């Protein structure tokens, strides 16, 4: 049996301090919605059928929407609803979003929000494709007369399903807490990346805008402290560099100025770009006559006010990462097993049955399905050994967290803490 305190930690790993239940009513609400106008009766019936299929599929997976897959060299993937996959490489400082199909990651060309994940219905297109709902519509009375469901009907399915999901407390916690914590992306760099966009559109931030900032984190943090208005220029400078090239200069602002002047811009133009906001208020009226738009003021506060706050922030990130890994699976007899709260309940129940059979002198056998699809044929001893492996796995993670805590306390500067933070976001050797 799993010790009571360890079992409780697994039961609350995904939602500390709160008790979650699967939000009912998504399917019921889906039956009540009205398909959009502009569809013929057959298309309306088909759109409603596809919406019901997708809502039922999503609702069944709300209790366990995430799966963490570990790779080599600290790489890992976070799968959402089985098919939407975020692939993170902390060593290369890169994140990609794509589709998990037949166990393989397929990168999608369309852009996805990573700053505030699942904040738009766009990702539901992957779910529709995963469920094979992009097929033709056939009149049941004339199977030889089939037509494709209009594109706006699929958009209606995505938007309607998303509105229904937003009513689910579990989905709200998933997109606001669990998924961002599992991704482990530096929050200050996400804010800097939003400020570096040349054409901001609210909070929207895709990986194409974030990856250069993550790769050149020191340069972007330096510029954000000195003059955040230069962040779009630094991002543009990154776009001119060869692939896999990073900015390694002591003064990135000087590097921006050099590139700015090399592009044929004058010293006066550089002074205009770097003009402080007090002078800009007086200068704006003159610029308006030339049709120059007012620039958006960007204020990036310091990431940490002091070293103690930095240590507390990194340690909080470490605890979130530890809990996410603890509930993401554990190895047993050469195969990965689930360790989310429901899986822990099933393990406890099966262990109780194995112990009862042993005490009664009765045989015990069970087939346990692993995360990789393999089935372990276990007797009583094999079943009783499973929570022992789970406890050892959890203990190794907590030991690693304590080691991180000691290093955080001993860190002498922000650079040391940023390095520890990057290791925390990677794959732990548990």
Short mmCIF file of C-alpha atoms in Angstrom, two decimals:
data_model
loop_
_atom_site.label_atom_id
_atom_site.label_comp_id
_atom_site.label_asym_id
_atom_site.label_seq_id
_atom_site.Cartn_x
_atom_site.Cartn_y
_atom_site.Cartn_z
CA UNK A 1 0.00 0.00 0.00
CA UNK A 2 1.03 3.57 -0.61
CA UNK A 3 1.54 5.51 2.64
CA UNK A 4 -1.41 7.77 3.34
CA UNK A 5 0.61 10.97 3.06
CA UNK A 6 2.15 9.87 -0.26
CA UNK A 7 -1.21 8.83 -1.69
CA UNK A 8 -2.66 12.19 -0.63
CA UNK A 9 0.20 13.99 -2.36
CA UNK A 10 -0.59 12.15 -5.60
CA UNK A 11 -4.30 12.82 -5.26
CA UNK A 12 -3.66 16.56 -4.96
CA UNK A 13 -0.64 16.92 -7.24
CA UNK A 14 -2.54 18.41 -10.15
CA UNK A 15 -4.68 20.79 -8.09
CA UNK A 16 -3.16 21.73 -4.72
CA UNK A 17 -5.66 22.98 -2.20
CA UNK A 18 -8.79 22.29 -4.22
CA UNK A 19 -11.02 19.35 -4.96
CA UNK A 20 -12.00 19.04 -8.58
CA UNK A 21 -14.81 17.00 -10.15
CA UNK A 22 -15.55 16.50 -13.81
CA UNK A 23 -17.84 19.34 -14.86
CA UNK A 24 -21.14 17.88 -16.06
CA UNK A 25 -23.34 19.32 -18.72
CA UNK A 26 -21.05 19.79 -21.73
CA UNK A 27 -22.85 17.11 -23.72
CA UNK A 28 -26.25 18.26 -22.45
CA UNK A 29 -25.55 21.84 -23.52
CA UNK A 30 -24.25 20.66 -26.90
CA UNK A 31 -27.64 19.06 -27.63
CA UNK A 32 -29.39 22.40 -27.04
CA UNK A 33 -27.36 24.63 -29.35
CA UNK A 34 -28.69 25.63 -32.76
CA UNK A 35 -26.51 25.13 -35.87
CA UNK A 36 -25.71 28.27 -37.88
CA UNK A 37 -27.98 29.55 -40.59
CA UNK A 38 -26.85 29.09 -44.17
CA UNK A 39 -26.75 25.29 -43.90
CA UNK A 40 -29.26 22.97 -45.50
CA UNK A 41 -31.09 20.48 -43.21
CA UNK A 42 -28.60 17.68 -43.90
CA UNK A 43 -25.63 19.94 -43.14
CA UNK A 44 -27.25 21.21 -39.95
CA UNK A 45 -27.84 17.67 -38.77
CA UNK A 46 -24.24 16.73 -39.60
CA UNK A 47 -22.77 19.80 -37.88
CA UNK A 48 -24.80 19.04 -34.77
CA UNK A 49 -23.70 15.38 -34.84
CA UNK A 50 -20.02 16.32 -35.12
CA UNK A 51 -20.32 18.83 -32.29
CA UNK A 52 -21.89 16.15 -30.06
CA UNK A 53 -19.12 13.66 -30.90
CA UNK A 54 -16.37 16.15 -30.09
CA UNK A 55 -17.99 17.39 -26.87
CA UNK A 56 -18.47 13.83 -25.63
CA UNK A 57 -14.85 12.98 -26.48
CA UNK A 58 -13.52 16.09 -24.68
CA UNK A 59 -15.74 15.60 -21.64
CA UNK A 60 -14.53 12.03 -21.20
CA UNK A 61 -10.93 13.26 -21.08
CA UNK A 62 -11.34 16.29 -18.83
CA UNK A 63 -10.36 14.21 -15.77
CA UNK A 64 -6.96 13.46 -17.31
CA UNK A 65 -6.25 15.94 -20.11
CA UNK A 66 -2.43 16.04 -19.85
CA UNK A 67 0.32 13.56 -20.54
CA UNK A 68 4.03 14.27 -20.15
CA UNK A 69 6.43 12.43 -22.47
CA UNK A 70 10.13 12.49 -21.65
CA UNK A 71 12.73 12.51 -24.42
CA UNK A 72 16.48 12.69 -24.67
CA UNK A 73 18.72 15.63 -23.70
CA UNK A 74 16.11 17.14 -21.32
CA UNK A 75 13.52 17.28 -24.11
CA UNK A 76 9.90 16.57 -23.25
CA UNK A 77 6.43 16.84 -24.75
CA UNK A 78 3.14 17.81 -23.11
CA UNK A 79 0.11 16.26 -24.82
CA UNK A 80 -3.33 17.81 -24.29
CA UNK A 81 -6.45 15.75 -24.96
CA UNK A 82 -4.22 13.08 -26.56
CA UNK A 83 -3.67 14.94 -29.85
CA UNK A 84 -2.54 18.54 -29.20
CA UNK A 85 1.17 18.34 -28.42
CA UNK A 86 3.67 20.92 -27.13
CA UNK A 87 7.28 19.81 -27.71
CA UNK A 88 9.77 21.60 -25.44
CA UNK A 89 13.57 21.53 -25.72
CA UNK A 90 15.06 23.47 -22.76
CA UNK A 91 18.62 22.78 -23.90
CA UNK A 92 18.03 24.33 -27.34
CA UNK A 93 15.49 26.76 -25.83
CA UNK A 94 12.77 25.96 -28.32
CA UNK A 95 9.09 25.06 -28.16
CA UNK A 96 6.92 23.73 -30.98
CA UNK A 97 3.22 22.96 -31.20
CA UNK A 98 1.79 20.21 -33.32
CA UNK A 99 -0.40 17.14 -33.52
CA UNK A 100 0.19 13.77 -31.87
CA UNK A 101 -0.82 11.21 -34.47
CA UNK A 102 -0.15 7.46 -34.16
CA UNK A 103 2.28 8.18 -31.35
CA UNK A 104 4.36 10.59 -33.44
CA UNK A 105 4.68 14.36 -33.25
CA UNK A 106 3.68 16.22 -36.42
CA UNK A 107 4.45 19.92 -36.46
CA UNK A 108 1.57 22.14 -37.59
CA UNK A 109 2.19 25.18 -39.77
CA UNK A 110 -0.63 27.21 -38.23
CA UNK A 111 0.28 29.31 -35.19
CA UNK A 112 -0.77 28.41 -31.66
CA UNK A 113 -0.93 30.48 -28.51
CA UNK A 114 1.76 29.46 -26.02
CA UNK A 115 1.82 32.54 -23.78
CA UNK A 116 -1.70 31.77 -22.58
CA UNK A 117 -2.33 28.27 -23.96
CA UNK A 118 -5.80 27.14 -25.03
CA UNK A 119 -7.04 30.74 -24.93
CA UNK A 120 -8.70 30.52 -28.36
CA UNK A 121 -10.66 27.77 -30.18
CA UNK A 122 -7.90 27.36 -32.80
CA UNK A 123 -6.43 24.19 -31.24
CA UNK A 124 -9.77 22.39 -31.59
CA UNK A 125 -9.09 22.03 -35.31
CA UNK A 126 -6.53 19.37 -34.36
CA UNK A 127 -9.19 17.56 -32.32
CA UNK A 128 -11.60 17.61 -35.28
CA UNK A 129 -8.88 16.17 -37.50
CA UNK A 130 -7.90 13.60 -34.86
CA UNK A 131 -11.51 12.37 -34.66
CA UNK A 132 -11.84 12.23 -38.45
CA UNK A 133 -14.66 14.77 -38.51
CA UNK A 134 -13.46 16.60 -41.62
CA UNK A 135 -15.24 14.06 -43.83
CA UNK A 136 -18.02 14.49 -46.36
CA UNK A 137 -21.72 14.96 -45.57
CA UNK A 138 -24.08 12.43 -47.15
CA UNK A 139 -27.85 12.55 -47.31
CA UNK A 140 -29.01 9.30 -45.62
CA UNK A 141 -31.68 8.90 -48.34
CA UNK A 142 -29.18 9.42 -51.17
CA UNK A 143 -25.71 8.05 -50.25
CA UNK A 144 -24.38 8.83 -53.74
CA UNK A 145 -24.93 12.56 -53.20
CA UNK A 146 -22.21 13.73 -50.80
CA UNK A 147 -20.75 17.18 -50.27
CA UNK A 148 -18.18 18.75 -48.03
CA UNK A 149 -19.40 20.55 -44.92
CA UNK A 150 -18.71 24.30 -45.42
CA UNK A 151 -15.64 25.72 -43.73
CA UNK A 152 -17.68 28.12 -41.59
CA UNK A 153 -19.58 25.12 -40.19
CA UNK A 154 -16.33 23.62 -38.86
CA UNK A 155 -15.45 27.01 -37.39
CA UNK A 156 -18.85 27.02 -35.69
CA UNK A 157 -18.12 23.55 -34.24
CA UNK A 158 -14.76 24.76 -32.87
CA UNK A 159 -16.14 27.99 -31.40
CA UNK A 160 -19.22 26.33 -29.90
CA UNK A 161 -17.25 23.50 -28.32
CA UNK A 162 -14.82 26.03 -26.90
CA UNK A 163 -17.61 28.12 -25.36
CA UNK A 164 -18.97 24.99 -23.70
CA UNK A 165 -15.51 24.06 -22.42
CA UNK A 166 -15.12 27.50 -20.85
CA UNK A 167 -18.00 26.62 -18.53
CA UNK A 168 -15.98 23.73 -17.10
CA UNK A 169 -14.00 24.55 -13.93
CA UNK A 170 -11.57 21.75 -14.79
CA UNK A 171 -10.83 23.27 -18.19
CA UNK A 172 -10.28 26.70 -16.63
CA UNK A 173 -7.74 25.23 -14.19
CA UNK A 174 -6.15 23.25 -17.02
CA UNK A 175 -5.43 26.26 -19.22
CA UNK A 176 -4.61 28.69 -16.39
CA UNK A 177 -2.52 26.47 -14.08
CA UNK A 178 -1.81 22.87 -15.05
CA UNK A 179 -0.73 23.32 -18.67
CA UNK A 180 1.48 26.41 -18.09
CA UNK A 181 3.12 24.65 -15.13
CA UNK A 182 3.72 21.51 -17.21
CA UNK A 183 5.25 23.54 -20.06
CA UNK A 184 7.69 25.19 -17.64
CA UNK A 185 8.35 28.24 -19.85
CA UNK A 186 9.99 31.28 -18.15
CA UNK A 187 7.19 33.71 -17.36
CA UNK A 188 9.33 36.85 -17.58
CA UNK A 189 10.47 35.88 -21.09
CA UNK A 190 6.85 35.38 -22.13
CA UNK A 191 6.14 38.96 -21.05
CA UNK A 192 9.24 40.24 -22.84
CA UNK A 193 8.30 38.31 -26.01
CA UNK A 194 4.87 39.97 -26.03
CA UNK A 195 6.53 43.38 -25.74
CA UNK A 196 8.94 42.50 -28.59
CA UNK A 197 6.19 41.86 -31.15
CA UNK A 198 6.17 44.35 -34.01
CA UNK A 199 2.41 43.98 -34.46
CA UNK A 200 0.85 43.17 -31.09
CA UNK A 201 -2.57 41.53 -31.07
CA UNK A 202 -3.62 41.44 -27.43
CA UNK A 203 -2.03 38.63 -25.40
CA UNK A 204 -1.52 36.41 -28.47
CA UNK A 205 1.99 34.96 -28.61
CA UNK A 206 3.10 32.05 -30.81
CA UNK A 207 6.28 30.01 -30.70
CA UNK A 208 7.81 31.87 -33.68
CA UNK A 209 7.89 35.03 -31.54
CA UNK A 210 8.90 33.31 -28.31
CA UNK A 211 11.73 31.00 -29.44
CA UNK A 212 14.18 33.78 -30.46
CA UNK A 213 13.57 35.51 -27.12
CA UNK A 214 14.15 32.28 -25.19
CA UNK A 215 17.28 31.47 -27.20
CA UNK A 216 18.72 34.96 -26.57
CA UNK A 217 17.34 35.35 -23.04
CA UNK A 218 20.28 37.32 -21.63
CA UNK A 219 20.23 39.87 -24.45
CA UNK A 220 16.47 40.38 -24.24
CA UNK A 221 16.51 40.74 -20.45
CA UNK A 222 19.34 43.27 -20.77
CA UNK A 223 17.46 45.37 -23.33
CA UNK A 224 14.19 45.09 -21.38
CA UNK A 225 15.94 46.67 -18.40
CA UNK A 226 17.67 49.45 -20.35
CA UNK A 227 15.11 50.44 -22.99
CA UNK A 228 12.11 48.14 -23.60
CA UNK A 229 11.17 50.18 -26.70
CA UNK A 230 14.14 48.53 -28.45
CA UNK A 231 12.79 45.00 -27.96
CA UNK A 232 11.10 44.87 -31.42
CA UNK A 233 14.42 45.92 -33.00
CA UNK A 234 16.26 43.19 -31.12
CA UNK A 235 13.72 40.63 -32.33
CA UNK A 236 14.18 41.92 -35.89
CA UNK A 237 17.95 41.57 -35.46
CA UNK A 238 17.47 37.96 -34.40
CA UNK A 239 15.52 37.31 -37.60
CA UNK A 240 18.56 38.36 -39.67
CA UNK A 241 20.91 35.92 -37.95
CA UNK A 242 21.65 32.44 -39.36
CA UNK A 243 19.76 29.55 -37.83
CA UNK A 244 20.99 28.34 -34.42
CA UNK A 245 22.98 31.58 -33.96
CA UNK A 246 22.65 33.45 -30.68
CA UNK A 247 23.61 36.96 -29.66
CA UNK A 248 26.72 36.81 -27.49
CA UNK A 249 27.71 40.43 -26.89
CA UNK A 250 28.35 42.39 -23.73
CA UNK A 251 26.18 45.32 -24.87
CA UNK A 252 23.17 44.18 -26.95
CA UNK A 253 21.91 47.77 -27.23
CA UNK A 254 25.13 48.68 -29.03
CA UNK A 255 24.66 45.65 -31.30
CA UNK A 256 21.16 46.89 -32.17
CA UNK A 257 22.49 50.36 -32.93
CA UNK A 258 25.28 48.95 -35.14
CA UNK A 259 22.78 46.87 -37.13
CA UNK A 260 20.43 49.86 -37.31
CA UNK A 261 23.14 52.12 -38.73
CA UNK A 262 24.47 49.40 -41.06
CA UNK A 263 20.99 49.20 -42.56
CA UNK A 264 21.40 52.79 -43.76
CA UNK A 265 19.55 54.59 -40.97
CA UNK A 266 20.93 57.93 -39.76
CA UNK A 267 22.14 58.90 -36.32
CA UNK A 268 19.13 61.19 -36.07
CA UNK A 269 16.82 58.25 -36.71
CA UNK A 270 18.52 56.30 -33.94
CA UNK A 271 18.07 59.21 -31.55
CA UNK A 272 14.38 59.28 -32.49
CA UNK A 273 14.00 55.56 -31.77
CA UNK A 274 15.71 55.82 -28.40
CA UNK A 275 14.16 59.16 -27.40
CA UNK A 276 12.79 59.01 -23.88
CA UNK A 277 9.09 59.49 -23.31
CA UNK A 278 9.33 62.98 -21.78
CA UNK A 279 10.98 64.36 -24.92
CA UNK A 280 8.68 62.31 -27.09
CA UNK A 281 5.58 64.12 -25.85
CA UNK A 282 6.99 67.39 -27.20
CA UNK A 283 8.25 65.71 -30.36
CA UNK A 284 5.04 63.88 -31.23
CA UNK A 285 3.25 66.88 -32.74
CA UNK A 286 6.07 67.35 -35.24
CA UNK A 287 6.09 63.67 -36.15
CA UNK A 288 2.32 63.67 -36.67
CA UNK A 289 2.68 66.03 -39.59
CA UNK A 290 4.84 63.42 -41.30
CA UNK A 291 2.35 60.62 -40.75
CA UNK A 292 4.45 58.71 -38.23
CA UNK A 293 2.22 56.60 -35.92
CA UNK A 294 2.51 56.92 -32.18
CA UNK A 295 4.59 54.03 -30.84
CA UNK A 296 3.10 51.80 -28.17
CA UNK A 297 4.70 52.42 -24.79
CA UNK A 298 6.12 49.24 -23.35
CA UNK A 299 7.02 49.00 -19.69
CA UNK A 300 8.79 45.84 -18.58
CA UNK A 301 9.21 45.73 -14.80
CA UNK A 302 12.27 43.98 -13.36
CA UNK A 303 11.76 40.26 -13.22
CA UNK A 304 12.70 40.11 -9.55
CA UNK A 305 12.91 43.03 -7.09
CA UNK A 306 15.72 41.34 -5.14
CA UNK A 307 17.59 38.06 -4.75
CA UNK A 308 15.29 36.73 -2.02
CA UNK A 309 12.26 37.20 -4.27
CA UNK A 310 14.14 35.47 -7.08
CA UNK A 311 14.94 32.49 -4.86
CA UNK A 312 11.30 32.23 -3.76
CA UNK A 313 10.08 32.40 -7.38
CA UNK A 314 12.45 29.68 -8.61
CA UNK A 315 11.63 27.44 -5.65
CA UNK A 316 7.89 27.84 -6.35
CA UNK A 317 8.53 26.83 -9.97
CA UNK A 318 10.50 23.82 -8.70
CA UNK A 319 7.60 22.64 -6.55
CA UNK A 320 5.13 22.98 -9.43
CA UNK A 321 7.46 21.03 -11.71
CA UNK A 322 7.99 18.34 -9.08
CA UNK A 323 4.24 17.83 -8.64
CA UNK A 324 3.69 17.69 -12.41
CA UNK A 325 6.40 15.04 -12.84
CA UNK A 326 5.11 13.07 -9.87
CA UNK A 327 1.72 12.68 -11.54
CA UNK A 328 3.13 12.10 -15.05
CA UNK A 329 4.01 8.39 -14.73
CA UNK A 330 6.63 6.11 -13.18
CA UNK A 331 8.69 3.11 -14.38
CA UNK A 332 7.85 -0.43 -13.26
CA UNK A 333 9.26 -3.67 -14.65
CA UNK A 334 10.70 -1.85 -17.64
CA UNK A 335 7.51 -0.02 -18.66
CA UNK A 336 5.95 3.39 -17.81
CA UNK A 337 2.82 3.35 -15.65
CA UNK A 338 0.27 6.10 -15.00
CA UNK A 339 0.52 7.93 -11.67
CA UNK A 340 -2.26 10.51 -11.91
CA UNK A 341 -4.82 10.59 -9.05
CA UNK A 342 -7.20 8.09 -10.65
CA UNK A 343 -4.34 5.71 -11.43
CA UNK A 344 -3.20 5.87 -7.79
CA UNK A 345 -6.73 4.96 -6.70
CA UNK A 346 -6.72 1.96 -9.03
CA UNK A 347 -3.31 0.86 -7.72
CA UNK A 348 -4.53 1.04 -4.12
CA UNK A 349 -7.67 -0.94 -4.94
CA UNK A 350 -5.71 -3.63 -6.78
CA UNK A 351 -3.14 -3.89 -3.98
CA UNK A 352 -5.93 -4.35 -1.42
CA UNK A 353 -7.35 -7.15 -3.56
CA UNK A 354 -3.92 -8.80 -3.87
CA UNK A 355 -3.35 -8.62 -0.10
CA UNK A 356 -6.80 -10.04 0.60
CA UNK A 357 -6.20 -12.95 -1.81
CA UNK A 358 -2.82 -13.66 -0.20
CA UNK A 359 -4.30 -13.72 3.31
CA UNK A 360 -7.07 -16.07 2.13
CA UNK A 361 -4.59 -18.35 0.38
CA UNK A 362 -6.25 -17.70 -2.96
CA UNK A 363 -4.46 -17.17 -6.29
CA UNK A 364 -4.30 -13.63 -7.69
CA UNK A 365 -3.62 -12.51 -11.25
CA UNK A 366 -4.20 -9.22 -13.04
CA UNK A 367 -3.25 -7.66 -16.37
CA UNK A 368 -2.05 -4.07 -15.91
CA UNK A 369 -2.04 -1.80 -18.99
CA UNK A 370 1.02 0.46 -19.19
CA UNK A 371 1.29 3.93 -20.72
CA UNK A 372 3.02 2.46 -23.78
CA UNK A 373 0.19 -0.05 -24.36
CA UNK A 374 2.07 -3.05 -22.97
CA UNK A 375 0.15 -5.30 -20.56
CA UNK A 376 1.96 -6.55 -17.47
CA UNK A 377 0.74 -9.93 -16.18
CA UNK A 378 1.12 -9.64 -12.42
CA UNK A 379 0.61 -11.99 -9.50
CA UNK A 380 0.03 -10.82 -5.93
CA UNK A 381 3.70 -10.08 -5.29
CA UNK A 382 4.01 -8.17 -8.55
CA UNK A 383 0.96 -6.08 -7.74
CA UNK A 384 2.10 -5.33 -4.18
CA UNK A 385 5.47 -4.23 -5.57
CA UNK A 386 3.88 -1.56 -7.79
CA UNK A 387 3.18 1.04 -5.04
CA UNK A 388 6.70 0.44 -3.73
CA UNK A 389 8.08 1.49 -7.14
CA UNK A 390 5.71 4.46 -7.16
CA UNK A 391 6.87 5.52 -3.69
CA UNK A 392 10.54 5.22 -4.73
CA UNK A 393 9.84 7.28 -7.87
CA UNK A 394 8.11 10.01 -5.85
CA UNK A 395 10.87 9.96 -3.23
CA UNK A 396 13.53 10.40 -5.96
CA UNK A 397 11.67 13.44 -7.29
CA UNK A 398 11.41 14.96 -3.83
CA UNK A 399 15.10 14.27 -3.22
CA UNK A 400 15.94 16.06 -6.48
CA UNK A 401 13.68 18.96 -5.42
CA UNK A 402 15.52 19.24 -2.10
CA UNK A 403 18.82 19.34 -3.98
CA UNK A 404 17.45 22.13 -6.18
CA UNK A 405 16.29 23.93 -3.02
CA UNK A 406 19.79 23.80 -1.55
CA UNK A 407 21.30 25.13 -4.77
CA UNK A 408 18.69 27.91 -4.90
CA UNK A 409 19.51 28.97 -1.34
CA UNK A 410 23.25 28.98 -2.14
CA UNK A 411 22.88 30.92 -5.42
CA UNK A 412 24.92 34.14 -5.38
CA UNK A 413 23.35 35.90 -8.37
CA UNK A 414 20.48 36.04 -10.83
CA UNK A 415 22.50 34.19 -13.46
CA UNK A 416 22.90 31.19 -11.15
CA UNK A 417 19.17 31.15 -10.48
CA UNK A 418 18.34 31.35 -14.19
CA UNK A 419 20.59 28.33 -14.82
CA UNK A 420 18.88 26.38 -12.04
CA UNK A 421 15.49 27.43 -13.43
CA UNK A 422 16.43 26.05 -16.84
CA UNK A 423 17.42 22.71 -15.27
CA UNK A 424 14.15 22.59 -13.35
CA UNK A 425 12.22 23.01 -16.60
CA UNK A 426 14.07 20.03 -18.12
CA UNK A 427 13.73 16.31 -17.50
CA UNK A 428 14.59 15.20 -13.97
CA UNK A 429 16.60 12.03 -13.46
CA UNK A 430 14.24 10.27 -11.07
#
